[in-house]
Each structure stands twice: as C-alpha cells, then as structure tokens.
C-alpha cells in the first residue's frame, strides 16, 4: 500500500503497483467502476498510468497521475458527483451526478497533489500554482479577494475555478481540503 484516502462511506487505496481500489457504500459514483460484488473491490486504472496521489471526498474521488501513454503528462482524474462542477469546472454544474467516463480535469493538468472537499477539488501543480474548482459558497475555492476572472464569488455555488499563485519568494509544498475549506503550506525559497 502506498496511500489510503478515506471519506464518509468509502475508501480508496493506492497500491505501489499503481492500481487503485475503491470500496464501501456508493451513492453518487464515488466508487468507479462499480464493484462487481460487495466483498471484492475492482481495480481502477491500468499500467498506462503512474499514480502517486489519491483523495476521497463525501461524494467524489480524484487521483493525480502521470499518463505514461500520453507523453508522461501529469493529470488528474475525478469521478462521482458533479453537482457543483467539482469534477471539472468546464462541465456545467449539475450536468450529471454520476460521471461514468471519469472526467479528465484539464484545469489541473500538471498536478503533483490533489485534495477534495465536500463539493470542491484542488490540485497543487508543478508550476507552483494551486487550482481549485467547484462550490465556493464558503470561500473554499477562492478567498473572495483573488481575481479569478469570475463574477461575484461571494455566493457562487458551482462552476467556479481559481488559480492561486504562491507569493513571490515562496513555494507551495502541501495542500489540504476540508469539508468547506482549503489550506496550503508555503515554504520560503532560499
């Protein structure tokens, strides 16, 4: 086992051989593909992906990986509920509750870490930016002071996307999503 991500009713395990198993209670597509039985989890993804991060939220899950069959590009993939655009900001919020195609999150291309909250997703990218998307009702996607090219974000409940640059002379080193919040840890460059 390389990493374990847990949430309310499901757990996803990232193994050292780069496969993912998710199991538990599925209500919104957060376990994909759906298990063929109640006792044995199904393998998720194949050897064409070098996965290094996994995150599980109440109703969606995400992984960050290198697509070895696509020029070793770093990407994210999320599955589950998309009511608030938390799978992909370019997908209209509420367009589909269960994403059976496992949406590519092009907004998080270059991701080295991923985290999920209740209704939002964030990724730490290799270009030292954090990109977040989904519900912003509590400022979990943007702190309401960033210029994200969106309309008034103070009450936005879906489809919001925002990039967060690290302050000059600092680097993002860690990322964490809570139910209605997102935090990042900065390190001063020396």
PDB file of C-alpha atoms in Angstrom:
ATOM      1  CA  UNK A   1       0.000   0.000   0.000  1.00  0.00           C
ATOM      2  CA  UNK A   2       1.309   3.430  -0.989  1.00  0.00           C
ATOM      3  CA  UNK A   3      -1.531   5.715   0.160  1.00  0.00           C
ATOM      4  CA  UNK A   4      -5.040   5.436   1.634  1.00  0.00           C
ATOM      5  CA  UNK A   5      -7.817   8.035   1.239  1.00  0.00           C
ATOM      6  CA  UNK A   6     -10.989   7.765   3.283  1.00  0.00           C
ATOM      7  CA  UNK A   7     -14.268   9.616   3.452  1.00  0.00           C
ATOM      8  CA  UNK A   8     -17.696   9.106   4.984  1.00  0.00           C
ATOM      9  CA  UNK A   9     -18.772   5.911   3.279  1.00  0.00           C
ATOM     10  CA  UNK A  10     -15.911   4.822   1.044  1.00  0.00           C
ATOM     11  CA  UNK A  11     -12.165   4.279   0.968  1.00  0.00           C
ATOM     12  CA  UNK A  12      -9.687   4.312  -1.916  1.00  0.00           C
ATOM     13  CA  UNK A  13      -6.305   2.601  -1.699  1.00  0.00           C
ATOM     14  CA  UNK A  14      -3.379   3.439  -3.990  1.00  0.00           C
ATOM     15  CA  UNK A  15      -1.025   0.469  -4.191  1.00  0.00           C
ATOM     16  CA  UNK A  16       2.694   0.517  -5.005  1.00  0.00           C
ATOM     17  CA  UNK A  17       1.929  -1.189  -8.340  1.00  0.00           C
ATOM     18  CA  UNK A  18      -0.023   1.982  -9.355  1.00  0.00           C
ATOM     19  CA  UNK A  19      -3.504   0.435  -9.168  1.00  0.00           C
ATOM     20  CA  UNK A  20      -6.355   1.895  -7.165  1.00  0.00           C
ATOM     21  CA  UNK A  21      -9.090   0.000  -5.368  1.00  0.00           C
ATOM     22  CA  UNK A  22     -12.139   1.817  -4.019  1.00  0.00           C
ATOM     23  CA  UNK A  23     -14.727   0.145  -1.830  1.00  0.00           C
ATOM     24  CA  UNK A  24     -17.551   0.980   0.549  1.00  0.00           C
ATOM     25  CA  UNK A  25     -21.009   2.413   0.013  1.00  0.00           C
ATOM     26  CA  UNK A  26     -21.544   4.059  -3.355  1.00  0.00           C
ATOM     27  CA  UNK A  27     -24.248   6.714  -3.570  1.00  0.00           C
ATOM     28  CA  UNK A  28     -23.003   9.173  -6.223  1.00  0.00           C
ATOM     29  CA  UNK A  29     -20.471   7.260  -8.320  1.00  0.00           C
ATOM     30  CA  UNK A  30     -17.568   7.771  -5.927  1.00  0.00           C
ATOM     31  CA  UNK A  31     -16.627   4.110  -6.373  1.00  0.00           C
ATOM     32  CA  UNK A  32     -15.881   3.607 -10.055  1.00  0.00           C
ATOM     33  CA  UNK A  33     -16.079   1.221 -11.689  1.00  0.00           C
ATOM     34  CA  UNK A  34     -18.906  -0.103  -9.603  1.00  0.00           C
ATOM     35  CA  UNK A  35     -17.809  -3.183  -7.666  1.00  0.00           C
ATOM     36  CA  UNK A  36     -18.899  -6.485  -9.173  1.00  0.00           C
ATOM     37  CA  UNK A  37     -19.571  -7.811  -5.674  1.00  0.00           C
ATOM     38  CA  UNK A  38     -19.958  -6.431  -2.180  1.00  0.00           C
ATOM     39  CA  UNK A  39     -16.776  -8.105  -0.968  1.00  0.00           C
ATOM     40  CA  UNK A  40     -14.117  -7.607  -3.654  1.00  0.00           C
ATOM     41  CA  UNK A  41     -13.087  -4.137  -4.846  1.00  0.00           C
ATOM     42  CA  UNK A  42     -12.402  -3.694  -8.546  1.00  0.00           C
ATOM     43  CA  UNK A  43      -9.067  -2.480  -9.930  1.00  0.00           C
ATOM     44  CA  UNK A  44      -9.175   1.106 -11.153  1.00  0.00           C
ATOM     45  CA  UNK A  45      -6.866   2.312 -13.945  1.00  0.00           C
ATOM     46  CA  UNK A  46      -4.203   0.282 -15.663  1.00  0.00           C
ATOM     47  CA  UNK A  47      -0.463   0.131 -16.176  1.00  0.00           C
ATOM     48  CA  UNK A  48      -0.547   3.122 -18.558  1.00  0.00           C
ATOM     49  CA  UNK A  49      -0.792   5.426 -15.538  1.00  0.00           C
ATOM     50  CA  UNK A  50       1.797   6.085 -12.854  1.00  0.00           C
ATOM     51  CA  UNK A  51      -0.374   7.278  -9.961  1.00  0.00           C
ATOM     52  CA  UNK A  52       1.104   8.998  -6.936  1.00  0.00           C
ATOM     53  CA  UNK A  53      -1.806  10.670  -5.152  1.00  0.00           C
ATOM     54  CA  UNK A  54      -5.402   9.800  -4.279  1.00  0.00           C
ATOM     55  CA  UNK A  55      -8.113  11.763  -2.456  1.00  0.00           C
ATOM     56  CA  UNK A  56     -11.626  10.820  -1.348  1.00  0.00           C
ATOM     57  CA  UNK A  57     -14.446  13.187  -0.514  1.00  0.00           C
ATOM     58  CA  UNK A  58     -18.014  12.584   0.600  1.00  0.00           C
ATOM     59  CA  UNK A  59     -19.327  12.050  -2.933  1.00  0.00           C
ATOM     60  CA  UNK A  60     -16.342  12.179  -5.302  1.00  0.00           C
ATOM     61  CA  UNK A  61     -12.766  10.925  -5.519  1.00  0.00           C
ATOM     62  CA  UNK A  62      -9.709  12.029  -7.506  1.00  0.00           C
ATOM     63  CA  UNK A  63      -6.240  10.840  -8.430  1.00  0.00           C
ATOM     64  CA  UNK A  64      -3.136  12.644  -9.683  1.00  0.00           C
ATOM     65  CA  UNK A  65      -1.007  10.625 -12.067  1.00  0.00           C
ATOM     66  CA  UNK A  66       1.470  10.608 -14.914  1.00  0.00           C
ATOM     67  CA  UNK A  67      -0.085   9.371 -18.149  1.00  0.00           C
ATOM     68  CA  UNK A  68       2.709   7.154 -19.416  1.00  0.00           C
ATOM     69  CA  UNK A  69       0.717   6.574 -22.597  1.00  0.00           C
ATOM     70  CA  UNK A  70       0.437  10.341 -23.206  1.00  0.00           C
ATOM     71  CA  UNK A  71       3.990  11.691 -23.116  1.00  0.00           C
ATOM     72  CA  UNK A  72       4.248  11.367 -19.326  1.00  0.00           C
ATOM     73  CA  UNK A  73       1.939  14.335 -18.847  1.00  0.00           C
ATOM     74  CA  UNK A  74       0.774  14.920 -15.276  1.00  0.00           C
ATOM     75  CA  UNK A  75      -3.001  14.937 -14.992  1.00  0.00           C
ATOM     76  CA  UNK A  76      -5.888  14.475 -12.601  1.00  0.00           C
ATOM     77  CA  UNK A  77      -8.968  12.379 -12.965  1.00  0.00           C
ATOM     78  CA  UNK A  78     -12.075  12.566 -10.798  1.00  0.00           C
ATOM     79  CA  UNK A  79     -15.257  10.542 -10.595  1.00  0.00           C
ATOM     80  CA  UNK A  80     -18.509  10.741  -8.644  1.00  0.00           C
ATOM     81  CA  UNK A  81     -20.940  13.578  -8.063  1.00  0.00           C
ATOM     82  CA  UNK A  82     -20.570  16.684 -10.231  1.00  0.00           C
ATOM     83  CA  UNK A  83     -23.448  18.767  -8.939  1.00  0.00           C
ATOM     84  CA  UNK A  84     -21.179  21.753  -8.284  1.00  0.00           C
ATOM     85  CA  UNK A  85     -18.566  21.351 -11.024  1.00  0.00           C
ATOM     86  CA  UNK A  86     -16.159  19.636  -8.619  1.00  0.00           C
ATOM     87  CA  UNK A  87     -15.138  17.056 -11.223  1.00  0.00           C
ATOM     88  CA  UNK A  88     -14.308  19.599 -13.891  1.00  0.00           C
ATOM     89  CA  UNK A  89     -15.042  23.328 -13.994  1.00  0.00           C
ATOM     90  CA  UNK A  90     -15.785  23.222 -17.723  1.00  0.00           C
ATOM     91  CA  UNK A  91     -18.617  20.767 -17.092  1.00  0.00           C
ATOM     92  CA  UNK A  92     -21.759  22.704 -16.177  1.00  0.00           C
ATOM     93  CA  UNK A  93     -22.609  22.281 -12.519  1.00  0.00           C
ATOM     94  CA  UNK A  94     -25.405  19.798 -12.086  1.00  0.00           C
ATOM     95  CA  UNK A  95     -24.942  18.425 -15.602  1.00  0.00           C
ATOM     96  CA  UNK A  96     -24.512  14.887 -14.339  1.00  0.00           C
ATOM     97  CA  UNK A  97     -24.481  13.427 -10.866  1.00  0.00           C
ATOM     98  CA  UNK A  98     -22.510  10.327 -11.797  1.00  0.00           C
ATOM     99  CA  UNK A  99     -19.697  10.713 -14.282  1.00  0.00           C
ATOM    100  CA  UNK A 100     -19.273   7.307 -15.849  1.00  0.00           C
ATOM    101  CA  UNK A 101     -16.469   8.418 -18.168  1.00  0.00           C
ATOM    102  CA  UNK A 102     -14.158   9.535 -15.330  1.00  0.00           C
ATOM    103  CA  UNK A 103     -13.736  13.178 -16.280  1.00  0.00           C
ATOM    104  CA  UNK A 104     -10.253  14.448 -17.161  1.00  0.00           C
ATOM    105  CA  UNK A 105      -9.694  17.646 -15.207  1.00  0.00           C
ATOM    106  CA  UNK A 106      -7.830  19.691 -17.763  1.00  0.00           C
ATOM    107  CA  UNK A 107      -7.773  22.616 -15.307  1.00  0.00           C
ATOM    108  CA  UNK A 108      -5.462  20.567 -13.112  1.00  0.00           C
ATOM    109  CA  UNK A 109      -3.003  19.452 -15.797  1.00  0.00           C
ATOM    110  CA  UNK A 110       0.448  19.349 -14.248  1.00  0.00           C
ATOM    111  CA  UNK A 111      -0.891  18.262 -10.856  1.00  0.00           C
ATOM    112  CA  UNK A 112       1.505  16.786  -8.337  1.00  0.00           C
ATOM    113  CA  UNK A 113      -1.028  16.615  -5.463  1.00  0.00           C
ATOM    114  CA  UNK A 114      -4.814  16.557  -5.280  1.00  0.00           C
ATOM    115  CA  UNK A 115      -7.333  17.065  -2.486  1.00  0.00           C
ATOM    116  CA  UNK A 116     -11.125  17.009  -2.370  1.00  0.00           C
ATOM    117  CA  UNK A 117     -13.614  18.580  -0.026  1.00  0.00           C
ATOM    118  CA  UNK A 118     -17.350  18.243   0.231  1.00  0.00           C
ATOM    119  CA  UNK A 119     -18.142  19.983  -3.062  1.00  0.00           C
ATOM    120  CA  UNK A 120     -14.781  21.183  -4.376  1.00  0.00           C
ATOM    121  CA  UNK A 121     -11.461  19.887  -5.685  1.00  0.00           C
ATOM    122  CA  UNK A 122      -7.981  21.440  -5.571  1.00  0.00           C
ATOM    123  CA  UNK A 123      -4.695  20.428  -7.142  1.00  0.00           C
ATOM    124  CA  UNK A 124      -1.149  21.582  -6.486  1.00  0.00           C
ATOM    125  CA  UNK A 125       0.509  21.946  -9.880  1.00  0.00           C
ATOM    126  CA  UNK A 126       4.157  21.626 -10.859  1.00  0.00           C
ATOM    127  CA  UNK A 127       4.156  25.324 -11.923  1.00  0.00           C
ATOM    128  CA  UNK A 128       3.716  26.341  -8.238  1.00  0.00           C
ATOM    129  CA  UNK A 129       0.023  27.173  -8.544  1.00  0.00           C
ATOM    130  CA  UNK A 130      -2.935  25.723  -6.730  1.00  0.00           C
ATOM    131  CA  UNK A 131      -6.025  25.384  -8.884  1.00  0.00           C
ATOM    132  CA  UNK A 132      -9.407  24.845  -7.224  1.00  0.00           C
ATOM    133  CA  UNK A 133     -12.853  24.347  -8.699  1.00  0.00           C
ATOM    134  CA  UNK A 134     -16.394  23.557  -7.655  1.00  0.00           C
ATOM    135  CA  UNK A 135     -18.602  25.072  -4.953  1.00  0.00           C
ATOM    136  CA  UNK A 136     -17.386  28.368  -3.466  1.00  0.00           C
ATOM    137  CA  UNK A 137     -20.206  29.045  -1.043  1.00  0.00           C
ATOM    138  CA  UNK A 138     -17.779  29.294   1.898  1.00  0.00           C
ATOM    139  CA  UNK A 139     -14.739  30.623   0.002  1.00  0.00           C
ATOM    140  CA  UNK A 140     -13.149  27.180  -0.329  1.00  0.00           C
ATOM    141  CA  UNK A 141     -12.231  27.755  -3.999  1.00  0.00           C
ATOM    142  CA  UNK A 142     -11.135  31.382  -3.681  1.00  0.00           C
ATOM    143  CA  UNK A 143     -10.731  33.595  -0.659  1.00  0.00           C
ATOM    144  CA  UNK A 144     -13.049  36.196  -2.285  1.00  0.00           C
ATOM    145  CA  UNK A 145     -10.128  38.580  -2.847  1.00  0.00           C
ATOM    146  CA  UNK A 146      -8.446  36.805  -5.773  1.00  0.00           C
ATOM    147  CA  UNK A 147      -9.213  37.952  -9.289  1.00  0.00           C
ATOM    148  CA  UNK A 148     -10.217  34.650 -10.839  1.00  0.00           C
ATOM    149  CA  UNK A 149     -11.954  36.059 -13.872  1.00  0.00           C
ATOM    150  CA  UNK A 150     -15.318  35.055 -12.437  1.00  0.00           C
ATOM    151  CA  UNK A 151     -18.376  37.019 -11.498  1.00  0.00           C
ATOM    152  CA  UNK A 152     -19.139  37.772  -7.841  1.00  0.00           C
ATOM    153  CA  UNK A 153     -17.795  34.744  -5.988  1.00  0.00           C
ATOM    154  CA  UNK A 154     -19.227  35.526  -2.586  1.00  0.00           C
ATOM    155  CA  UNK A 155     -22.199  33.194  -3.067  1.00  0.00           C
ATOM    156  CA  UNK A 156     -21.174  31.093  -6.074  1.00  0.00           C
ATOM    157  CA  UNK A 157     -22.383  27.544  -5.563  1.00  0.00           C
ATOM    158  CA  UNK A 158     -20.843  25.865  -8.576  1.00  0.00           C
ATOM    159  CA  UNK A 159     -18.667  26.082 -11.649  1.00  0.00           C
ATOM    160  CA  UNK A 160     -16.054  28.352 -10.035  1.00  0.00           C
ATOM    161  CA  UNK A 161     -12.373  27.916 -10.953  1.00  0.00           C
ATOM    162  CA  UNK A 162      -9.467  29.827  -9.475  1.00  0.00           C
ATOM    163  CA  UNK A 163      -5.651  29.642  -9.686  1.00  0.00           C
ATOM    164  CA  UNK A 164      -3.683  30.627  -6.594  1.00  0.00           C
ATOM    165  CA  UNK A 165      -0.090  31.734  -7.192  1.00  0.00           C
ATOM    166  CA  UNK A 166       2.433  31.361  -4.394  1.00  0.00           C
ATOM    167  CA  UNK A 167       3.671  34.729  -3.085  1.00  0.00           C
ATOM    168  CA  UNK A 168       6.960  35.928  -4.518  1.00  0.00           C
ATOM    169  CA  UNK A 169       9.887  34.051  -2.996  1.00  0.00           C
ATOM    170  CA  UNK A 170       7.732  31.193  -1.683  1.00  0.00           C
ATOM    171  CA  UNK A 171       6.695  27.747  -2.895  1.00  0.00           C
ATOM    172  CA  UNK A 172       3.557  25.738  -2.190  1.00  0.00           C
ATOM    173  CA  UNK A 173       4.627  22.471  -0.534  1.00  0.00           C
ATOM    174  CA  UNK A 174       1.402  20.984   0.812  1.00  0.00           C
ATOM    175  CA  UNK A 175      -2.312  21.127   0.141  1.00  0.00           C
ATOM    176  CA  UNK A 176      -5.301  20.027   2.210  1.00  0.00           C
ATOM    177  CA  UNK A 177      -9.051  20.221   1.640  1.00  0.00           C
ATOM    178  CA  UNK A 178     -11.629  20.112   4.393  1.00  0.00           C
ATOM    179  CA  UNK A 179     -15.384  19.942   4.217  1.00  0.00           C
ATOM    180  CA  UNK A 180     -15.788  23.664   3.394  1.00  0.00           C
ATOM    181  CA  UNK A 181     -12.179  24.913   3.424  1.00  0.00           C
ATOM    182  CA  UNK A 182      -8.823  24.590   1.660  1.00  0.00           C
ATOM    183  CA  UNK A 183      -5.373  25.208   3.132  1.00  0.00           C
ATOM    184  CA  UNK A 184      -1.895  25.289   1.654  1.00  0.00           C
ATOM    185  CA  UNK A 185       1.521  25.306   3.282  1.00  0.00           C
ATOM    186  CA  UNK A 186       4.187  27.653   1.949  1.00  0.00           C
ATOM    187  CA  UNK A 187       7.983  27.414   2.229  1.00  0.00           C
ATOM    188  CA  UNK A 188      10.294  30.392   1.769  1.00  0.00           C
ATOM    189  CA  UNK A 189      12.739  29.908  -1.104  1.00  0.00           C
ATOM    190  CA  UNK A 190      16.358  30.235  -0.028  1.00  0.00           C
TER     191      UNK A 190
END
